[in-house]
Every structure is written in structure tokens, then in C-alpha cells.
mmCIF file of C-alpha atoms in Angstrom:
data_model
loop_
_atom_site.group_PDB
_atom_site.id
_atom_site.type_symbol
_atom_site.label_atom_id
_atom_site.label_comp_id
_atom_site.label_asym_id
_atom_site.label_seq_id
_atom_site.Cartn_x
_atom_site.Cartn_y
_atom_site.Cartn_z
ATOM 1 C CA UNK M 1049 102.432 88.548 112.282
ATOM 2 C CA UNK M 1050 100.469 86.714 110.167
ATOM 3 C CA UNK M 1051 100.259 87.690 106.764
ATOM 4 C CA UNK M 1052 98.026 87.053 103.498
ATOM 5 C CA UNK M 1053 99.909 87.140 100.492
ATOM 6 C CA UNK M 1054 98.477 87.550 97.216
ATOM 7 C CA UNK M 1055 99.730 86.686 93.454
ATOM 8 C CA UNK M 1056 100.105 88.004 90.550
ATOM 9 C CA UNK M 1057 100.885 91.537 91.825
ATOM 10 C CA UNK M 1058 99.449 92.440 87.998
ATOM 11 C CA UNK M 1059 98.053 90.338 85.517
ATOM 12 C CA UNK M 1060 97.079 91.704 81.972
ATOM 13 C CA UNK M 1061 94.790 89.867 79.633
ATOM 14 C CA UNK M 1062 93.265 89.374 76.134
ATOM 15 C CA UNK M 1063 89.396 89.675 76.376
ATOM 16 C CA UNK M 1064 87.975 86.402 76.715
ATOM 17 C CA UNK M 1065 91.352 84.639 78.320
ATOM 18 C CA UNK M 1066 90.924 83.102 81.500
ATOM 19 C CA UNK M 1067 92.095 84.883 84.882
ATOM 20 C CA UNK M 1068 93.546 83.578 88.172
ATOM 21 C CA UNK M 1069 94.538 85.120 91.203
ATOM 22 C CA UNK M 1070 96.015 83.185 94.299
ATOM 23 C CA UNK M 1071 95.914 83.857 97.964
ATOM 24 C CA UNK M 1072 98.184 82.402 100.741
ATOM 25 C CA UNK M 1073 98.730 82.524 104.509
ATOM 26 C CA UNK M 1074 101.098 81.068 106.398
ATOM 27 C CA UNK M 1075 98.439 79.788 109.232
ATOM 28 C CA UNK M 1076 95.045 78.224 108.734
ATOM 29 C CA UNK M 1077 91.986 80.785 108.502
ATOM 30 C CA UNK M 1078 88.791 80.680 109.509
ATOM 31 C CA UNK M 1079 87.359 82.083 106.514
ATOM 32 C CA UNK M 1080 88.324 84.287 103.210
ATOM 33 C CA UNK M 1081 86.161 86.908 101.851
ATOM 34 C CA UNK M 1082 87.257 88.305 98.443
ATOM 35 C CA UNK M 1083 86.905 92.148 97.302
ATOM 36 C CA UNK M 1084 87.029 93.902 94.092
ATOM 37 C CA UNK M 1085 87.702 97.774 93.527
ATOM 38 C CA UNK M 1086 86.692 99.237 90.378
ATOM 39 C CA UNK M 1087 89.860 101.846 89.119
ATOM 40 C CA UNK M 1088 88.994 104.878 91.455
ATOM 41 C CA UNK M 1089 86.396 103.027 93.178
ATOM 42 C CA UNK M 1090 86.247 101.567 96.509
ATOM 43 C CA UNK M 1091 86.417 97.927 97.336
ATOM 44 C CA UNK M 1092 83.100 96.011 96.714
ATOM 45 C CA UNK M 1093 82.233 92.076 98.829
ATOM 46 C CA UNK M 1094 82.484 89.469 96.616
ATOM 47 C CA UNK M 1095 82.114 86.349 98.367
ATOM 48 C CA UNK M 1096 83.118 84.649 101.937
ATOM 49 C CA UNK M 1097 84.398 81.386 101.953
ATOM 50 C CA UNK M 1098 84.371 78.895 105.249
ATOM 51 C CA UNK M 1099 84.647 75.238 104.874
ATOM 52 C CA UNK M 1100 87.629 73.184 103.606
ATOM 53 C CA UNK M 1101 87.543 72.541 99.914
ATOM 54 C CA UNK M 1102 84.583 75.196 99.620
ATOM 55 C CA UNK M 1103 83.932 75.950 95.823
ATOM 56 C CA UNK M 1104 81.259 79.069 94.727
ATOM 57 C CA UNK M 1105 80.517 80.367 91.450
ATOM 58 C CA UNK M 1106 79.213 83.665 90.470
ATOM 59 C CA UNK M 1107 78.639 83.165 86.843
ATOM 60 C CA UNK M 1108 82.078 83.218 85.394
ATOM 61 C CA UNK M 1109 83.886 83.580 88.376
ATOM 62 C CA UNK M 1110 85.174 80.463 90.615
ATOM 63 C CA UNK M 1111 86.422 80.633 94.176
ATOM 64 C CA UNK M 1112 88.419 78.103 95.988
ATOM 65 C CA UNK M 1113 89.274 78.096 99.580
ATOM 66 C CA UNK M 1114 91.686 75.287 100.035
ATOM 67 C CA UNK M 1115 91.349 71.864 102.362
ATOM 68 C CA UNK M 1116 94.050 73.353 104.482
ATOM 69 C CA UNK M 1117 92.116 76.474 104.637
ATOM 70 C CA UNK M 1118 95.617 78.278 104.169
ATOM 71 C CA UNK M 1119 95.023 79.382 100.286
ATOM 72 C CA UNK M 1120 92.346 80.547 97.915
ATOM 73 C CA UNK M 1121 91.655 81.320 94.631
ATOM 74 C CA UNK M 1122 89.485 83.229 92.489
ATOM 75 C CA UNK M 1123 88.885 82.085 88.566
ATOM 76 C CA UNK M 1124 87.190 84.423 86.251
ATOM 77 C CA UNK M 1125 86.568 82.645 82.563
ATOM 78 C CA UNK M 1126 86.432 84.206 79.807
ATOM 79 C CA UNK M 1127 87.198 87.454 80.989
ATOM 80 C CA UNK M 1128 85.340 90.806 79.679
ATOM 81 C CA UNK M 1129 86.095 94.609 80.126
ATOM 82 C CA UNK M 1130 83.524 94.992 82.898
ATOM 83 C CA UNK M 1131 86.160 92.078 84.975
ATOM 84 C CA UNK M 1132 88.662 95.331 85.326
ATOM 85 C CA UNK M 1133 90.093 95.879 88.628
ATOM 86 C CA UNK M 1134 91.798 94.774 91.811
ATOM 87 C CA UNK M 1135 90.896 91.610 93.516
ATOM 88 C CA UNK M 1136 91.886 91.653 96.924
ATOM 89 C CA UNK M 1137 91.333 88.844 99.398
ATOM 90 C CA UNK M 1138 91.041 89.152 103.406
ATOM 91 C CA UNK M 1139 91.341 86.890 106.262
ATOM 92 C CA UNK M 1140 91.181 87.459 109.895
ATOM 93 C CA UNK M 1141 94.081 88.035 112.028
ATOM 94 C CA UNK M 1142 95.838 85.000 113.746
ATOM 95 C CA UNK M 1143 95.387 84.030 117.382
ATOM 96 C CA UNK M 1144 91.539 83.647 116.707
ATOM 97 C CA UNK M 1145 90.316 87.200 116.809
ATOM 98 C CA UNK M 1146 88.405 87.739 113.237
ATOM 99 C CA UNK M 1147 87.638 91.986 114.675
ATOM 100 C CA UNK M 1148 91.383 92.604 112.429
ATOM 101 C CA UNK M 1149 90.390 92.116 108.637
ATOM 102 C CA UNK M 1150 93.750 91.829 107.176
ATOM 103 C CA UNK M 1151 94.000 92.479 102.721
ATOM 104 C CA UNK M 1152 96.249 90.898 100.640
ATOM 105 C CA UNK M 1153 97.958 93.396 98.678
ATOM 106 C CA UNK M 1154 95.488 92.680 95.714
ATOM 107 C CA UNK M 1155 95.789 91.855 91.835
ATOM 108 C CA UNK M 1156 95.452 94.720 89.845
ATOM 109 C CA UNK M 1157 93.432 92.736 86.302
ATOM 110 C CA UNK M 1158 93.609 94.621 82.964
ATOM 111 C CA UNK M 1159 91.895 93.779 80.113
ATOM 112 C CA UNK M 1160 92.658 94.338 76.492
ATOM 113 C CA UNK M 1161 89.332 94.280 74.081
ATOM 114 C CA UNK Q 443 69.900 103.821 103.524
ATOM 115 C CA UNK Q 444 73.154 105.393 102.900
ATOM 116 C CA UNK Q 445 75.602 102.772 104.185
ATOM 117 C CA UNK Q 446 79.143 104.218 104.914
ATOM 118 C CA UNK Q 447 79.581 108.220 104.573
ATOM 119 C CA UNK Q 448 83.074 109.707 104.880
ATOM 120 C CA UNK Q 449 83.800 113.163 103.929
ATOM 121 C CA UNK Q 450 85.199 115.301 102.708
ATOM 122 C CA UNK Q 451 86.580 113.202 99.163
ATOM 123 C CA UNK Q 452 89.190 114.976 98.633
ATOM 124 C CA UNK Q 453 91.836 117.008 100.965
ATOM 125 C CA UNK Q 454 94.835 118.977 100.831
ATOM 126 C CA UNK Q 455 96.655 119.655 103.617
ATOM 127 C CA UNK Q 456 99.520 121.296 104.770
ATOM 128 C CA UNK Q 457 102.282 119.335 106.591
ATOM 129 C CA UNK Q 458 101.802 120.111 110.381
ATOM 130 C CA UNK Q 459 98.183 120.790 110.403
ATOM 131 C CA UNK Q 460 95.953 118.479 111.857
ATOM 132 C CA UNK Q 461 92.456 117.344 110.370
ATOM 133 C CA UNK Q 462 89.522 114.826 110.733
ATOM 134 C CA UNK Q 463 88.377 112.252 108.634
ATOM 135 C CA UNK Q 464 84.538 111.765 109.284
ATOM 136 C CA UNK Q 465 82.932 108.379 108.643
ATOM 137 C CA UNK Q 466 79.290 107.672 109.658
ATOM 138 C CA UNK Q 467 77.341 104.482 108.802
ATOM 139 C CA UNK Q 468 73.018 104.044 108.892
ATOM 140 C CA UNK Q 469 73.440 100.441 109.415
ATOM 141 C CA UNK Q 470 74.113 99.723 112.993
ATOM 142 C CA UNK Q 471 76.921 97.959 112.694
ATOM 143 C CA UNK Q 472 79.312 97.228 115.480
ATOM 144 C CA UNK Q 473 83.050 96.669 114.188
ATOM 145 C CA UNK Q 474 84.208 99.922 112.285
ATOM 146 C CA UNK Q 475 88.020 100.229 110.837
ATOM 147 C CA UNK Q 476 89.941 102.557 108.784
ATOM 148 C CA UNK Q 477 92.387 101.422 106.253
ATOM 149 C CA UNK Q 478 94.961 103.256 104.006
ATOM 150 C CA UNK Q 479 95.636 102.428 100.628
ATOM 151 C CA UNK Q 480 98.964 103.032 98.956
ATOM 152 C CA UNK Q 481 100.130 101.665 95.715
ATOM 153 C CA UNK Q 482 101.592 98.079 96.098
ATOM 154 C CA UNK Q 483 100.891 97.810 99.112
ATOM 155 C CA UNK Q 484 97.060 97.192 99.042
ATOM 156 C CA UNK Q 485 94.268 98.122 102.232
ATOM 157 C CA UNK Q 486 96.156 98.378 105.991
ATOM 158 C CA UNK Q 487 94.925 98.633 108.449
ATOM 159 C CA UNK Q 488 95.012 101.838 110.840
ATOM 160 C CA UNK Q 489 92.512 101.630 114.028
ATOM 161 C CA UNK Q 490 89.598 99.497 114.135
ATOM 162 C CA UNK Q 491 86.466 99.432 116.842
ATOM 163 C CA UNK Q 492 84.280 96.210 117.798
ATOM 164 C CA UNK Q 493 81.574 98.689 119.640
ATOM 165 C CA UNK Q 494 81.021 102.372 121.425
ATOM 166 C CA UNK Q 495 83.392 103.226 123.148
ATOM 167 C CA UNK Q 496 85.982 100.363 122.195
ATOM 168 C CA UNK Q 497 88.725 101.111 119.728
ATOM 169 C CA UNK Q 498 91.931 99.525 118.929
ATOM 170 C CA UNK Q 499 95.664 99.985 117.245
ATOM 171 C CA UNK Q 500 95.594 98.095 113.525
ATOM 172 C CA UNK Q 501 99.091 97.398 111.529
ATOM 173 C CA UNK Q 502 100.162 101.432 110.899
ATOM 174 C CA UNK Q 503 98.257 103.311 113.827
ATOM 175 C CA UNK Q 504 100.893 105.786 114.463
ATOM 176 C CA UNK Q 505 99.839 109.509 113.627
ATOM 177 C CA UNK Q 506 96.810 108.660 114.143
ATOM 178 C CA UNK Q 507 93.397 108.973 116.526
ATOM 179 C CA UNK Q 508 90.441 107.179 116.822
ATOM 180 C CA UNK Q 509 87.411 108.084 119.123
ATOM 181 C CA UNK Q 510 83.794 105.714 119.085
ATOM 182 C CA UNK Q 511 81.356 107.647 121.120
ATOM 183 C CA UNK Q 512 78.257 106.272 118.963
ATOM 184 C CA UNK Q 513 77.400 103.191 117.061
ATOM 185 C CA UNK Q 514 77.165 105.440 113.793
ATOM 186 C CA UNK Q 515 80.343 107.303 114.180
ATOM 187 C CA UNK Q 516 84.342 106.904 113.620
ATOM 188 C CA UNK Q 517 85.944 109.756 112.624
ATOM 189 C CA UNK Q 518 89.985 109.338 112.041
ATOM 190 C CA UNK Q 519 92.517 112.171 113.334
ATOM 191 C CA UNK Q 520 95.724 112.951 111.651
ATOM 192 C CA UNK Q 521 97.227 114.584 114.562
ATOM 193 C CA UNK Q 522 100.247 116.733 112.983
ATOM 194 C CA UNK Q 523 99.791 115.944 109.149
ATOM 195 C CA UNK Q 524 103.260 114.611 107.075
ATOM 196 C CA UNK Q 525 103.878 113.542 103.822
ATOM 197 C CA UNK Q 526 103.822 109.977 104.419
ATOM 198 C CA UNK Q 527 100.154 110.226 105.429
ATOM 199 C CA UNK Q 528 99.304 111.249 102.066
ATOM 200 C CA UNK Q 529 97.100 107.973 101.044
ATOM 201 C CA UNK Q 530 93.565 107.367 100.262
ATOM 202 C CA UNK Q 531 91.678 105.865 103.300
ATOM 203 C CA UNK Q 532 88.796 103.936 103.936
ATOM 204 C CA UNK Q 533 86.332 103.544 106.261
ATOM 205 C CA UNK Q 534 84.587 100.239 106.692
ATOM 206 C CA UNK Q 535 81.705 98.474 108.875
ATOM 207 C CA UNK Q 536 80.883 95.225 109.358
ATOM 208 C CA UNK Q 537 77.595 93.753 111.304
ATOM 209 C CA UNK Q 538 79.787 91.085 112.758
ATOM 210 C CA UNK Q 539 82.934 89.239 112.925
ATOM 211 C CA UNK Q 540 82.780 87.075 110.149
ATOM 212 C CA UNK Q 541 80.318 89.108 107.944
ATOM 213 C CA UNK Q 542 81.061 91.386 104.745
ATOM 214 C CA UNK Q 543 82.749 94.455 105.107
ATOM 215 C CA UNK Q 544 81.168 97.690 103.426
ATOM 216 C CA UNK Q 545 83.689 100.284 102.635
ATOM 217 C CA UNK Q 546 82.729 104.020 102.071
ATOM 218 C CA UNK Q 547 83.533 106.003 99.117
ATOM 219 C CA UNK Q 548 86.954 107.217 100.385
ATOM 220 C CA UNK Q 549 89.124 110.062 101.166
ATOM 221 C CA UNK Q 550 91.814 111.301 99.161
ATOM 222 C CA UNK Q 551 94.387 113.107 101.196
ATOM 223 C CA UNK Q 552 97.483 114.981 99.695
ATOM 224 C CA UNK Q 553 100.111 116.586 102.279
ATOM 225 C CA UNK Q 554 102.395 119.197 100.960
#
């Protein structure tokens, strides 16, 4: 079935580098929403995205969904302590039905201060 | 309002026993689900619900029950408990198709 794969699987960064994380599925989706979970927390909206080419910012963080609407990403700039966690994004399931909310497998973001 | 409840937080359970995971949302919201989470592999999903009464299978429904008698309620059951079930799970709800999902606090379930 249809799957949304994420990357990096880990990413560990200097306080105030930039941060990427990528999201990919192998058929066009509807829409994205992106998640983050705190370390021991639970997972926490973000942001849905819908059109083709659709850009929103959130103060230092950037989200792409692409013109394909078969990838995503989310930027953060300048990244702090508060940024640590795992970003996961989510997509429907293929064949139209949006009731199965299907995770990547998230990127788990450390920061060094 | 409260949002999504589950309880208990924290369980440890015997292999072979069975148990329920309650989850209750305030928000009258109609699509409910329950996901696992297991290092590396991120949030699957187990059983989901679009409404009373309506439930179906997600990616890694086996061992697993679901019941939706009301809007507020979807409690999981781990019908004869093994190791491989030990995971944290969520419960989420969602007003609508394409809306936000609100997860609860979670469950953290060892089986020995």
C-alpha cells in the first residue's frame, strides 16, 4: 500500500543551524499535515497543507508541499533547544479515503546548545 | 474541555492476560483511531472509527478489538496480551476527514 516515507531518520544539530526534514509518497495526496512530539510527549498538529506549491511559515519554521503534491518539507531556521523532537508528517491513505491517517516514521531533531 | 483521555498511563501486564485501553474525547468528534508507537518505526495504525457504531481494521489490527458504541468512546482490547504488544499507543480524534488530529496523552504498556 501506499506509503509516506520520511528522511533523515535522525538529524543532530548545533543551536542556531538550520533543519530540514523531507517527506515522500509514492502517489499524489490530497493534503499533508505535519506533527511534532516533544521526548515523552505525545504528538502535537503543526500545520495542514493542500494546494500544489503551498508554502506556510510559523515563525522560523517553513513548510512545503510540493507541485506534484507527492513530497513535503518542513524548514526550521536557526534552530533552538525548544525545536527538540520528532517531526512526523501524515497523509491520507490511497484510493481516496482520507478516514486512514497514515505517519511517516518521523525525524527524531536533537539539538546541541 | 479535556480533549482526548486515555487511561491508565502506564501498564504492566502479564503475557496471556487480556486488558482495555480506555480513550474518551469531550469534543464530538466523529473519526477516532488508535496507533502504536515503536522505535523506528513511528505512529501505525491499529483500528480506526468514522462514527458510532462504525469501526475498521488499520495497518497492524491483529490482537486487537475495537468497539464504538458512543461518539465519546473507543476503548482498545488486547485480547490475550504478548510481548510484541508491548508499545506505547495512542488514541486520536479528528472532527473530520481532512482536519487535525488530537492525540491523547498515551499509554505505556509493558508485557512480561
Amino acid at each position: 500500500g501506499q506509503q509516506v516515507m520520511q528522511i533523515p531518520q535522525y538529524q543532530h544539530v548545533q543551536e542556531g543551524e538550520d533543519f530540514t526534514t523531507y517527506c515522500n509518497s509514492s502517489t499524489t495526496l490530497s493534503n499533508i499535515q505535519w506533527y511534532k512530539q516533544r521526548p515523552g510527549g505525545h504528538p502535537v498538529f503543526l500545520i495542514q497543507l493542500v494546494k500544489s506549491g503551498e508554502v506556510k511559515k510559523q515563525k522560523r519554521l517553513t513548510f512545503q508541499f510540493g507541485e506534484a503534491k507527492k513530497n513535503s518539507s518542513l524548514h526550521i531556521t536557526a534552530t533552538q533547544t525548544t525545536d527538540v523532537g520528532t517531526y512526523f508528517c501524515a497523509g491520507p491513505r490511497s484510493g481516496g479515503s482520507n478516514y486512514k491517517l497514515t505517519f511517516g516514521k518521523g525525524t527524531l531533531l536533537t539539538v546541541n546548545p | 474541555n479535556a480533549g482526548v483521555t486515555q487511561t491508565p498511563k502506564f501498564q504492566v501486564l502479564k503475557t496471556g492476560q487480556s486488558m482495555t485501553l480506555q480513550c474518551a474525547q469531550d469534543m464530538n468528534h466523529e473519526y477516532m483511531s488508535w496507533y502504536r508507537q515503536d522505535p523506528g518505526m513511528g505512529l501505525r495504525l491499529i483500528h480506526y472509527s468514522v462514527g458510532a457504531g462504525i469501526t475498521d481494521q488499520g495497518e497492524v489490527p491483529n490482537g486487537y478489538n475495537v468497539s464504538r458504541s458512543t461518539t465519546e468512546d473507543f476503548p482498545l482490547r488486547l485480547l490475550s496480551a504478548a510481548p510484541s504488544q508491548t508499545s506505547v499507543y495512542f488514541c486520536a480524534s479528528r472532527k473530520g476527514q481532512i482536519l487535525e488530529a488530537f492525540f491523547g496523552q498515551g499509554t505505556r504498556l509493558t508485557v512480561v
